[in-house]
């Protein structure tokens, strides 16, 4: 079989969050391309992985890609890892993966930890639809512009944030999204001082300001979608269903509404039944 590029997730804190498969793959490949070889060394040592390492990060990726693709074309398997979590998720690797795909090389994910998913799965906010933004701009004007563009989104929004910017970012979210917007705060996930809470942003901001420990470590913010926009969308869906129900059965009305909106037929069917019961 021809060589593969494995994209391997590593832990985001707790070393035990490494899959058996990730260890096997890292032991068996000919080369590991790591974001920072010094950062990855302790993890590899812990699992007795002695595979040679090469640095592949944003500043040398273009130059490294050629030699890595060459190795793959010579039949040598290569693994890509980042300092923590899933490569390419606010981490380098995209250009290497794209180059491998374009060269017809098989790219195999070895999934595992990702801070965004871990935060979303534990803060208690809707997880059916979400938008991952990664890091907000560090300059305040640019950050505020981006937040303005996001404030009416109805899906849950995930941000990565640096501890020294957490207060400023929460201030901006409070000003732009409103004091009552619920924000999930997931800090130091899987580590000793893991903290996972959700509060209205004004309350969260005060709590973070009063406890300097909450301004340390690694942080994910998970912001609830705009509840007013959600209500507005529900009103529009109800309007559509009511009009369709004037001429069609519940089944046909919900099918047509699903075709027109892309929403789930089962949900629309249930809502159409409720609206019909309200009418009678
Ligand atoms: N690729 C990584 C992943 O899959 O999550 C993310 C890398 S990004 C450079 C680093 C950011 O991820 C941190 O600034 C923080 O926002 C978030 N992060 C990483 N580990 C975390 C942890 N243990 N707890 C909370 N946030 C974390």
Coordinates of C-alpha atoms and ligand atoms in Angstrom, one line a residue:
X1 CA 0.0 0.0 0.0
X2 CA 1.3 3.5 -0.7
X3 CA 2.3 5.8 2.1
X4 CA -0.1 7.8 4.2
X5 CA 0.0 11.2 6.0
X6 CA -1.6 10.6 9.4
X7 CA -3.1 13.7 11.1
X8 CA -2.9 12.7 14.8
X9 CA -4.6 14.5 17.7
X10 CA -2.7 14.6 20.9
X11 CA -4.0 15.6 24.5
X12 CA -4.9 19.1 25.5
X13 CA -3.7 18.6 29.0
X14 CA -4.2 15.2 30.5
X15 CA -1.6 12.8 29.0
X16 CA -4.0 9.9 29.3
X17 CA -6.2 11.4 26.6
X18 CA -4.0 9.8 23.9
X19 CA -5.7 7.0 22.0
X20 CA -4.1 3.6 21.6
X21 CA -4.2 4.1 17.8
X22 CA -2.4 7.5 18.1
X23 CA 0.4 5.8 20.0
X24 CA 0.6 3.0 17.5
X25 CA 0.6 5.3 14.5
X26 CA 3.3 7.6 16.0
X27 CA 5.5 4.6 16.7
X28 CA 5.1 3.1 13.3
X29 CA 5.6 6.1 11.0
X30 CA 9.0 7.0 9.6
X31 CA 8.8 10.7 10.6
X32 CA 6.7 12.9 12.8
X33 CA 6.1 16.5 11.6
X34 CA 5.5 18.5 14.8
X35 CA 4.6 22.2 15.3
X36 CA 7.3 22.5 18.0
X37 CA 9.5 19.6 18.6
X38 CA 10.4 20.8 22.1
X39 CA 6.7 20.9 23.1
X40 CA 6.0 17.4 21.8
X41 CA 9.1 15.8 23.3
X42 CA 7.6 15.1 26.8
X43 CA 4.5 13.5 25.3
X44 CA 6.6 11.3 23.0
X45 CA 8.9 10.3 25.9
X46 CA 5.9 9.5 28.1
X47 CA 4.7 7.0 25.5
X48 CA 8.2 5.7 24.6
X49 CA 7.8 6.9 21.0
X50 CA 11.3 7.2 19.5
X51 CA 10.3 8.1 15.9
X52 CA 12.4 11.0 14.4
X53 CA 10.8 14.4 14.6
X54 CA 11.0 17.4 12.3
X55 CA 9.6 20.9 12.9
X56 CA 6.7 22.0 10.7
X57 CA 5.1 25.2 11.6
X58 CA 3.6 28.4 10.1
X59 CA 7.0 29.9 9.4
X60 CA 8.7 27.0 7.6
X61 CA 5.7 25.0 6.3
X62 CA 6.1 25.9 2.6
X63 CA 9.7 24.8 2.6
X64 CA 9.0 21.7 4.7
X65 CA 6.0 20.6 2.6
X66 CA 8.3 19.7 -0.4
X67 CA 10.5 17.4 1.6
X68 CA 7.6 15.8 3.5
X69 CA 5.7 15.1 0.2
X70 CA 8.9 13.7 -1.2
X71 CA 9.2 11.2 1.7
X72 CA 5.5 10.2 1.3
X73 CA 6.0 9.7 -2.4
X74 CA 9.0 7.5 -1.6
X75 CA 6.7 5.3 0.4
X76 CA 7.4 6.5 3.9
X77 CA 4.4 7.2 6.2
X78 CA 4.5 10.5 8.0
X79 CA 2.4 11.8 11.0
X80 CA 1.5 15.4 11.6
X81 CA 1.0 16.6 15.2
X82 CA 0.6 20.0 16.8
X83 CA 1.5 21.1 20.3
X84 CA -1.8 20.0 21.7
X85 CA -5.2 18.8 20.4
X86 CA -6.1 18.4 16.8
X87 CA -3.7 19.7 14.1
X88 CA -5.2 22.4 11.8
X89 CA -7.7 23.6 14.5
X90 CA -6.2 27.0 15.2
X91 CA -2.9 25.2 14.5
X92 CA -0.7 24.7 11.5
X93 CA -1.0 21.9 9.0
X94 CA -3.6 23.0 6.5
X95 CA -1.1 23.6 3.7
X96 CA 0.6 20.3 4.2
X97 CA -2.7 18.4 4.2
X98 CA -3.8 20.3 1.1
X99 CA -0.5 19.5 -0.7
X100 CA -0.8 15.8 0.2
X101 CA -4.4 15.7 -1.1
X102 CA -3.3 17.4 -4.3
X103 CA -0.5 15.0 -4.7
X104 CA -2.9 12.1 -4.5
X105 CA -1.5 10.9 -1.1
X106 CA -3.9 9.3 1.3
X107 CA -4.6 11.5 4.4
X108 CA -5.8 9.6 7.4
X109 CA -7.2 11.4 10.5
X110 CA -6.5 9.9 13.9
X111 CA -9.1 11.8 16.0
X112 CA -8.8 12.8 19.6
X113 CA -8.8 15.8 21.9
X114 CA -10.0 19.2 20.6
X115 CA -10.6 22.0 23.1
X116 CA -13.5 23.5 21.1
X117 CA -15.4 20.2 21.1
X118 CA -14.6 19.4 24.8
X119 CA -15.9 22.9 25.8
X120 CA -19.0 22.6 23.6
X121 CA -19.7 19.2 25.1
X122 CA -19.6 20.4 28.7
X123 CA -20.8 24.0 29.1
X124 CA -24.5 23.2 28.6
X125 CA -25.3 25.3 25.6
X126 CA -27.1 24.1 22.4
X127 CA -24.7 22.0 20.4
X128 CA -26.9 21.1 17.4
X129 CA -25.5 24.0 15.3
X130 CA -22.3 25.8 16.1
X131 CA -19.8 28.2 14.6
X132 CA -16.1 27.9 15.4
X133 CA -14.3 31.2 15.1
X134 CA -11.0 30.3 16.8
X135 CA -9.1 33.4 18.1
X136 CA -10.7 36.8 17.9
X137 CA -8.4 39.6 16.6
X138 CA -6.1 41.0 19.3
X139 CA -6.7 44.6 18.3
X140 CA -9.8 46.0 20.0
X141 CA -11.3 47.7 16.9
X142 CA -11.0 44.6 14.8
X143 CA -12.3 42.4 17.6
X144 CA -15.4 44.7 18.0
X145 CA -16.0 44.7 14.2
X146 CA -15.9 40.9 14.1
X147 CA -18.2 40.6 17.1
X148 CA -20.7 43.0 15.5
X149 CA -20.8 40.7 12.5
X150 CA -21.5 37.7 14.8
X151 CA -24.0 39.1 17.2
X152 CA -27.2 38.1 15.3
X153 CA -26.0 34.5 14.6
X154 CA -28.5 32.0 16.1
X155 CA -26.0 29.2 16.4
X156 CA -23.7 28.7 19.4
X157 CA -20.3 30.4 18.7
X158 CA -17.0 29.1 19.9
X159 CA -13.9 31.3 20.5
X160 CA -10.4 30.4 21.7
X161 CA -9.0 33.2 24.0
X162 CA -5.7 34.1 25.5
X163 CA -5.8 34.6 29.3
X164 CA -4.3 38.2 29.0
X165 CA -7.2 39.2 26.7
X166 CA -10.1 37.4 28.5
X167 CA -11.3 40.5 30.3
X168 CA -11.2 42.8 27.3
X169 CA -12.9 40.2 25.1
X170 CA -15.7 39.6 27.7
X171 CA -16.1 43.4 28.0
X172 CA -16.6 43.6 24.2
X173 CA -19.0 40.6 24.1
X174 CA -21.0 42.3 26.9
X175 CA -21.2 45.6 25.1
X176 CA -22.0 44.1 21.7
X177 CA -24.1 41.0 22.5
X178 CA -25.8 42.5 25.5
X179 CA -25.4 41.8 29.3
X180 CA -27.7 38.9 29.4
X181 CA -26.2 36.8 26.6
X182 CA -25.2 33.4 28.2
X183 CA -21.5 32.6 27.8
X184 CA -19.8 29.3 28.6
X185 CA -16.3 29.5 30.0
X186 CA -14.1 26.4 29.8
X187 CA -10.6 26.9 31.3
X188 CA -7.8 24.4 31.7
X189 CA -9.9 21.5 30.3
X190 CA -8.6 18.1 31.6
X191 CA -6.0 19.9 33.8
X192 CA -5.7 20.4 37.6
X193 CA -7.6 23.7 37.7
X194 CA -10.3 22.7 35.2
X195 CA -13.2 25.2 35.5
X196 CA -16.4 24.9 33.5
X197 CA -19.2 27.4 34.1
X198 CA -21.9 29.3 32.2
X199 CA -23.4 32.6 33.2
X200 CA -24.9 35.8 31.6
X201 CA -21.8 37.6 30.2
X202 CA -22.1 40.6 32.7
X203 CA -22.0 38.2 35.6
X204 CA -19.2 36.1 34.1
X205 CA -17.1 39.2 33.5
X206 CA -17.4 40.4 37.1
X207 CA -16.6 36.8 38.4
X208 CA -13.5 36.6 36.1
X209 CA -12.4 40.2 37.1
X210 CA -12.7 39.4 40.8
X211 CA -10.7 36.1 40.7
X212 CA -7.3 36.6 39.0
X213 CA -7.0 32.8 38.8
X214 CA -9.7 32.8 36.1
X215 CA -7.4 35.0 34.0
X216 CA -4.8 32.3 33.8
X217 CA -4.2 29.2 31.6
X218 CA -6.1 28.2 28.5
X219 CA -9.6 29.3 27.8
X220 CA -12.5 28.5 25.4
X221 CA -15.5 30.8 25.3
X222 CA -18.8 29.3 24.1
X223 CA -21.4 32.0 23.4
X224 CA -25.1 31.2 23.1
X225 CA -26.8 32.2 19.8
X226 CA -28.9 35.3 19.7
X227 CA -32.2 34.4 21.4
X228 CA -34.2 37.3 19.8
X229 CA -33.1 36.2 16.3
X230 CA -34.1 32.6 17.2
X231 CA -37.6 33.8 18.2
X232 CA -37.7 35.9 15.0
X233 CA -36.9 32.8 12.9
X234 CA -39.5 30.7 14.7
X235 CA -42.1 33.4 14.0
X236 CA -41.2 33.2 10.3
X237 CA -41.4 29.4 10.3
X238 CA -44.8 29.5 12.0
X239 CA -46.0 32.1 9.4
X240 CA -44.9 29.8 6.6
X241 CA -46.5 26.7 8.1
X242 CA -49.8 28.5 8.8
X243 CA -50.0 29.6 5.2
X244 CA -49.2 26.2 3.9
X245 CA -51.8 24.5 6.3
X246 CA -54.5 26.7 4.7
X247 CA -54.2 24.5 1.5
X248 CA -52.3 21.4 2.5
X249 CA -52.4 18.5 5.0
X250 CA -50.0 18.6 7.9
X251 CA -47.8 16.0 6.1
X252 CA -47.6 17.9 2.8
X253 CA -47.2 21.3 4.5
X254 CA -44.3 20.1 6.7
X255 CA -42.7 18.4 3.7
X256 CA -42.9 21.5 1.6
X257 CA -41.7 23.7 4.5
X258 CA -38.7 21.3 4.9
X259 CA -37.9 21.6 1.2
X260 CA -38.1 25.4 1.3
X261 CA -36.2 26.0 4.5
X262 CA -33.8 23.0 4.7
X263 CA -35.1 22.4 8.3
X264 CA -35.8 18.9 9.6
X265 CA -39.2 17.6 8.4
X266 CA -39.9 15.8 11.7
X267 CA -39.5 19.1 13.7
X268 CA -41.7 21.0 11.2
X269 CA -44.3 18.2 11.3
X270 CA -44.5 18.4 15.1
X271 CA -44.8 22.2 14.9
X272 CA -47.5 22.0 12.2
X273 CA -49.5 19.6 14.4
X274 CA -49.3 22.2 17.3
X275 CA -50.3 25.1 15.0
X276 CA -53.3 23.1 13.7
X277 CA -54.4 22.2 17.2
X278 CA -54.1 25.9 18.2
X279 CA -56.4 26.8 15.2
X280 CA -59.1 24.3 16.2
Ligands
LIG1 N1 -5.5 22.5 18.1 C1 -6.0 22.8 19.4 C2 -7.3 22.1 19.7 O1 -7.6 21.1 19.0 O2 -8.1 22.5 20.5 C3 -6.1 24.3 19.7 C4 -4.8 25.0 19.6 S1 -4.9 26.7 19.8 C5 -3.3 27.2 19.3 C6 -4.7 26.9 21.5 C7 -6.0 27.4 22.2 O3 -6.9 26.3 22.3 C8 -5.8 28.0 23.6 O4 -5.4 29.3 23.5 C9 -7.2 27.8 24.2 O5 -8.1 28.8 23.7 C10 -7.6 26.5 23.6 N2 -7.2 25.4 24.4 C11 -6.2 24.4 24.2 N3 -6.2 23.6 25.2 C12 -7.1 24.0 26.2 C13 -7.5 23.5 27.4 N4 -6.9 22.5 28.0 N5 -8.5 24.2 28.1 C14 -9.1 25.2 27.5 N6 -8.7 25.7 26.3 C15 -7.8 25.1 25.6

